[in-house]
Coordinates of C-alpha atoms and ligand atoms in Angstrom, one line a residue:
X7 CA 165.0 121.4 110.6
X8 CA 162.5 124.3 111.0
X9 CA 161.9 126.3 108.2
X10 CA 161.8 129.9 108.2
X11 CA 159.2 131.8 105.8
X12 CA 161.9 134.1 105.1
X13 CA 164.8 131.5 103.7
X14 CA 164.9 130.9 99.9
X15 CA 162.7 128.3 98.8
X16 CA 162.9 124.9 96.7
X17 CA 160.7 123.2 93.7
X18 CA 161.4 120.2 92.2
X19 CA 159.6 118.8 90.0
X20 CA 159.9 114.7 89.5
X21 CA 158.8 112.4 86.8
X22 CA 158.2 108.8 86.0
X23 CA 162.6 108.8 86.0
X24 CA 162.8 109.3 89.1
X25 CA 161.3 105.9 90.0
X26 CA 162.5 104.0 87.1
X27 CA 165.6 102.4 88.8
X28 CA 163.2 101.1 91.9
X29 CA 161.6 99.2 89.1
X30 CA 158.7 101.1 88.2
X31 CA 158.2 101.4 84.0
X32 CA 158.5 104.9 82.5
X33 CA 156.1 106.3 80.1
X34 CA 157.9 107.0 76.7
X35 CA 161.0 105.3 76.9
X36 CA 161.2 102.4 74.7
X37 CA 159.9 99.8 77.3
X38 CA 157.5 102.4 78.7
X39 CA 153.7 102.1 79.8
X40 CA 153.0 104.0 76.4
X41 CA 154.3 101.5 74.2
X42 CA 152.2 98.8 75.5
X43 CA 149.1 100.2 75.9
X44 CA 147.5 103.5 74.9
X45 CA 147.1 106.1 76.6
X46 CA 143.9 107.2 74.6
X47 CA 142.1 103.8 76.4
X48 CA 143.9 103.6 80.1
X49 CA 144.5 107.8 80.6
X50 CA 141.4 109.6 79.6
X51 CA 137.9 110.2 80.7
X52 CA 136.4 109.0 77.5
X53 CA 138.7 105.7 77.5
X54 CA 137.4 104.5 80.9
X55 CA 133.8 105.7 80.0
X56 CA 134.3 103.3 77.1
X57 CA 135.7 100.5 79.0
X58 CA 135.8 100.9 82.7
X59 CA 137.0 97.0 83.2
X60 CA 140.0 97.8 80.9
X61 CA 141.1 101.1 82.9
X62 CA 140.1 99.4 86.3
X63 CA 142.5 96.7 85.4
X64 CA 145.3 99.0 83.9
X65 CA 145.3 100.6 87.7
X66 CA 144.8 97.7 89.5
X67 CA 147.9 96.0 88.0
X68 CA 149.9 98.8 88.7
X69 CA 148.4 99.3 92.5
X70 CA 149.6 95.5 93.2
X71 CA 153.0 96.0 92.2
X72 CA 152.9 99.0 94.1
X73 CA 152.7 97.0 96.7
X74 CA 155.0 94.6 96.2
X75 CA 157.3 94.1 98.9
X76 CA 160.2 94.2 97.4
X77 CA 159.7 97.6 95.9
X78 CA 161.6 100.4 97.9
X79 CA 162.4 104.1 97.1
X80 CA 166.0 104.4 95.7
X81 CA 168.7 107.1 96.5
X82 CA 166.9 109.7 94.5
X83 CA 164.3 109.4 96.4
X84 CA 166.2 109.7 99.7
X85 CA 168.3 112.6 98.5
X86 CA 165.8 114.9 97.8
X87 CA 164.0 113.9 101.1
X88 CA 167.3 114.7 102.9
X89 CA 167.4 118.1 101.0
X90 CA 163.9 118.8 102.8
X91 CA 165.1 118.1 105.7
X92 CA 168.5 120.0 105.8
X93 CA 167.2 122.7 103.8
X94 CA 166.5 125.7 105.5
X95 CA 163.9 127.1 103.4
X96 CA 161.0 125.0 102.5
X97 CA 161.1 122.3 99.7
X98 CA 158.0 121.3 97.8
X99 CA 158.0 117.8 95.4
X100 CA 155.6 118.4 92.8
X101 CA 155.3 115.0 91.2
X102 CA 154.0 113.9 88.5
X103 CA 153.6 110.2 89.4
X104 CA 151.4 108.5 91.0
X105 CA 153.5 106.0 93.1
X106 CA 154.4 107.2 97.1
X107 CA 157.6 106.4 96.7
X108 CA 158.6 110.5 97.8
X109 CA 156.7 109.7 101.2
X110 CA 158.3 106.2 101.4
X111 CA 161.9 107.6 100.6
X112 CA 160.7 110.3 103.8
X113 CA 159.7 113.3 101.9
X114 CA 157.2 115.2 103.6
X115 CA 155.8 118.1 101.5
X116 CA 155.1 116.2 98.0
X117 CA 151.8 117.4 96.0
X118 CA 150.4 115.0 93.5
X119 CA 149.7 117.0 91.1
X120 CA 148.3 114.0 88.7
X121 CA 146.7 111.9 91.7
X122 CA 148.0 108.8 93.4
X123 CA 147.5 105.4 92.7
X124 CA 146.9 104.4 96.2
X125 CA 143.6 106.5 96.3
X126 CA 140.2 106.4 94.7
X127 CA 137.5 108.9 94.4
X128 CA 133.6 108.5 94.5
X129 CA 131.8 110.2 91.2
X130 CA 128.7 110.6 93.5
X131 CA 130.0 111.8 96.8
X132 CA 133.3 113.3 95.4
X133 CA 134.9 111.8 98.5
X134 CA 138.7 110.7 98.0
X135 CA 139.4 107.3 99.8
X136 CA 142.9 105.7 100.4
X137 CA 142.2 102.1 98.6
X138 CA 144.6 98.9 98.8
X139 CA 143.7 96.1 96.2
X140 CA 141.8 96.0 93.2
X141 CA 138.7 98.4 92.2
X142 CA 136.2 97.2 90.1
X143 CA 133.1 98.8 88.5
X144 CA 130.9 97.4 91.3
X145 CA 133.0 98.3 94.6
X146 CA 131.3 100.5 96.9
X147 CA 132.2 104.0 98.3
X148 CA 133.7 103.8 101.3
X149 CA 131.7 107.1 102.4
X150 CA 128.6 107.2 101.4
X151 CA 128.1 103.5 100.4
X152 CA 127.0 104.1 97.0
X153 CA 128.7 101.3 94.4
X154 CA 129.2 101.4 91.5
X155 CA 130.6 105.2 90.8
X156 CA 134.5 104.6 92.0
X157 CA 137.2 105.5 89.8
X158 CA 140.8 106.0 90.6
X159 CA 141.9 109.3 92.0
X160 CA 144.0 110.1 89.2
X161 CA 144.4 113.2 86.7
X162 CA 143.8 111.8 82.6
X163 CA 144.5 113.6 80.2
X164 CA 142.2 116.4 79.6
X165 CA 141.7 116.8 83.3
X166 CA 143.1 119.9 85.3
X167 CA 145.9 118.2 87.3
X168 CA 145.9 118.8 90.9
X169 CA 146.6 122.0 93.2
X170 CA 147.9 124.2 90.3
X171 CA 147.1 127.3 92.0
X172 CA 149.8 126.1 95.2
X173 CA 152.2 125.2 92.5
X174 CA 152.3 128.1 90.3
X175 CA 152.6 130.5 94.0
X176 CA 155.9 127.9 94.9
X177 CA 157.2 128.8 91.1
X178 CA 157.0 132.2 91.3
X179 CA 158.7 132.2 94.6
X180 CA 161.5 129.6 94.4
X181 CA 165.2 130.4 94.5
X182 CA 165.8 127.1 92.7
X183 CA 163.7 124.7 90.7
X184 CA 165.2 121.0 89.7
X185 CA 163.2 119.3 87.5
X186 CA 164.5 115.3 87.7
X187 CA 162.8 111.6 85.6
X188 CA 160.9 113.8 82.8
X189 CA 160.8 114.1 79.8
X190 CA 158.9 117.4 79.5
X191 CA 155.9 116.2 77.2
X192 CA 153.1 116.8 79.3
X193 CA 151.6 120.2 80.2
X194 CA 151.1 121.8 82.4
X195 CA 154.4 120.6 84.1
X196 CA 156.2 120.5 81.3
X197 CA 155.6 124.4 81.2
X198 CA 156.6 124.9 84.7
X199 CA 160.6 126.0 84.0
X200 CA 159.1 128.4 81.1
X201 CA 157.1 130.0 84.1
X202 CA 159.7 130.1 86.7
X203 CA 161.6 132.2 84.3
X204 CA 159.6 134.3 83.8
X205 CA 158.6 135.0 87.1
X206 CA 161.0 134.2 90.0
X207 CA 163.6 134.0 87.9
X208 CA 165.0 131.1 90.3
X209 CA 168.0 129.3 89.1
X210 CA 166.7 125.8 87.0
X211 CA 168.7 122.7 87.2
X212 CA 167.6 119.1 84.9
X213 CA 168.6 116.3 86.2
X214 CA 167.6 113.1 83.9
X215 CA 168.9 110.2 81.8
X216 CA 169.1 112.3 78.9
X217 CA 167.8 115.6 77.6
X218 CA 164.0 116.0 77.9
X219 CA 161.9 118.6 75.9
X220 CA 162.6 121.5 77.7
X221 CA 166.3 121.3 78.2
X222 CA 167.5 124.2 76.5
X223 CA 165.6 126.2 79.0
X224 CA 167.1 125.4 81.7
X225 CA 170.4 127.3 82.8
X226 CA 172.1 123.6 83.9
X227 CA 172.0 120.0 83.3
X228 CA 173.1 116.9 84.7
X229 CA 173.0 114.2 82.7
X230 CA 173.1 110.1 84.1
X231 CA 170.9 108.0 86.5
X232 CA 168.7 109.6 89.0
X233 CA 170.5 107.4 91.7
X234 CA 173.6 109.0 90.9
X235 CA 172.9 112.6 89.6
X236 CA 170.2 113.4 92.2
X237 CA 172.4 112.6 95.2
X238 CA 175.6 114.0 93.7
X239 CA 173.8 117.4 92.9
X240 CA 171.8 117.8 96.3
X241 CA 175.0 116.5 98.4
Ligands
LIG307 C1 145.4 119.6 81.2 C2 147.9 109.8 84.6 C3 143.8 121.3 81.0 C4 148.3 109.0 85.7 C5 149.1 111.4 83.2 C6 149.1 120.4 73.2 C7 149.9 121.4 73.8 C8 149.9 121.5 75.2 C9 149.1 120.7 76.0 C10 148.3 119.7 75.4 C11 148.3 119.6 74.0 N1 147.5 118.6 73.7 C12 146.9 118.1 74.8 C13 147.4 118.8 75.8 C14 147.1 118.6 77.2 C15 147.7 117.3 77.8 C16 149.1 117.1 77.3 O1 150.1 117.7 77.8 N2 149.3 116.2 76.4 C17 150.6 115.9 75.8 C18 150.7 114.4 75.5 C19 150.9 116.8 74.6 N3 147.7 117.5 79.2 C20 146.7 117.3 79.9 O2 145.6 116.8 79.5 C21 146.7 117.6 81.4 N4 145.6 118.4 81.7 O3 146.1 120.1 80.3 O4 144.2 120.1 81.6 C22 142.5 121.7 81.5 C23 142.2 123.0 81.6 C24 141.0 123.4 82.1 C25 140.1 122.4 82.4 C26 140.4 121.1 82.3 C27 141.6 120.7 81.8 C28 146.7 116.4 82.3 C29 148.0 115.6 82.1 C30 148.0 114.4 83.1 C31 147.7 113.2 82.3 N5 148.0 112.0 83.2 N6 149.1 110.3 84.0 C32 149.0 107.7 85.3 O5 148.4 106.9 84.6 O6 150.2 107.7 85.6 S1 150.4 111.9 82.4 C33 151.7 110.8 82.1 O7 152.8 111.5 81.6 C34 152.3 110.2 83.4 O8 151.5 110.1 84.4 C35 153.4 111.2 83.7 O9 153.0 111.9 84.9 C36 153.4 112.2 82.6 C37 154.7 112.7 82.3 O10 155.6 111.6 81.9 P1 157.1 111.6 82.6 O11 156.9 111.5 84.0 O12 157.9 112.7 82.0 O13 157.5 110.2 82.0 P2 158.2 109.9 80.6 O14 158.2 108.4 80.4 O15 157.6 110.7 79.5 O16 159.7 110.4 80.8 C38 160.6 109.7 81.7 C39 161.9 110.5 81.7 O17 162.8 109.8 82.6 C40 162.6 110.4 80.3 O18 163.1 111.7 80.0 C41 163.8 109.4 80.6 O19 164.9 109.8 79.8 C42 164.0 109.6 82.1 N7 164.6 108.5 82.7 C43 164.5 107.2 82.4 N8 165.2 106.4 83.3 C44 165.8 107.3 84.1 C45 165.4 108.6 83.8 N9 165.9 109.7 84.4 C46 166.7 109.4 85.5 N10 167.1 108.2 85.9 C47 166.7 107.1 85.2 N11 167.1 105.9 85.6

């Protein structure tokens, strides 16, 4: 469908929820990555500066069952890549994950705005390499050559999460934003709905199991799976 510049537009903002019922762990719910390790040695600069083996091996882990084959995108995923489709304005995923199940599931415009697991990044060159297998303190840059400086290209906390300044444009333009799989903890996204309505003042839908931090401030909820309250809400 082409989009026209002049047709309402679309955010949606996803979560770790949204991927849940393809088999991929959540982060606070009572089974969730959280619980079994902390985030203070696997999701910050100081934890991997500390024990680079230990992080390396948090990401490689989940990288392999990334690729698993039997992992697939569910009907969340497919919905809101549908909605890009048929939508005449544009749609923009801002997701908070790290898997590519958005592109696998056929979205197009998705920004990952806390990295992707499928990519590293060079601390000498800066360059950003897509990366299948494990990383280890010793594997070389893929551009310049250099090994030993690779980390995953992922946002810890305490880092400025990706393309903010494209996200916060979308928000103050967006006729609707749908926030779906989060459970509003983590800023800066979790302050997203706060600054639609106060700027756009688009219409701002939550779709997740149950309610998440922010729910009061948005103007309607759906409550229930993704696989079931994604599709029935974009169809
Ligand atoms: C930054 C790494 C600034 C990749 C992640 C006090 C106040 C405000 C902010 C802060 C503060 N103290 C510290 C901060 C900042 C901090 C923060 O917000 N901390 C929190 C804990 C308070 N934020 C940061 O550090 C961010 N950076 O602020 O930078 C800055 C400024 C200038 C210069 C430099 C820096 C960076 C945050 C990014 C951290 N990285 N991940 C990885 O390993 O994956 S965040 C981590 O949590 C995850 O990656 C995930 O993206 C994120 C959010 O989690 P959710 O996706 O919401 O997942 P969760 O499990 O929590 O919830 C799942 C939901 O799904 C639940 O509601 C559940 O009910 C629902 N669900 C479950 N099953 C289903 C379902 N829904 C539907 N269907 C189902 N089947």
């Amino acid at each position: 469908m082409h989009q026209t510049a002049d047709q309402p537009s679309i955010v949606i903002l996803t979560g770790a929820g949204i991927s849940k019922e393809s088999g991929l762990d959540t982060f606070r719910c009572a089974d969730g990555i959280w619980n079994k390790v902390s985030l203070e040695d696997v999701a910050t600069p100081e934890g991997f500066a500390r024990d680079p083996d230990m992080v390396h091996g948090f990401y490689n882990a989940r990288r392999a069952q990334l690729a698993d084959p039997t992992l697939s995108p569910n009907a969340a995923h497919e919905a809101l890549a549908r909605l890009e489709r048929e939508w005449p304005g544009e749609v923009l995923v801002v997701t908070q994950n790290i898997d590519d199940l958005h592109e696998r599931g056929g979205s197009k415009n998705v920004l990952h705005m806390h990295g992707e697991l499928k990519k590293v990044r060079c601390e000498g060159c800066r360059a950003v390499a897509v990366w299948d297998g494990d990383l280890g303190r010793d594997s070389a840059c893929p551009t310049c050559g250099v090994a030993g400086a690779m980390r995953p290209h992922v946002v810890w906390f305490g880092e400025m999460p990706l393309g903010m300044e494209r996200i916060y444009a979308a928000l103050e333009d967006c006729a609707l934003f749908l926030s779906v799989g989060t459970s509003g903890n983590v800023y800066p996204a979790a302050g997203f709905v706060h600054h639609v309505l106060e700027t756009s003042g688009g219409r701002t839908v939550e779709l997740n199991l149950e309610p998440s931090q922010g729910a009061t401030l948005f103007a309607e909820q759906h409550y229930g799976p993704a696989t079931e309250v994604v599709p029935a809400f974009v169809d």
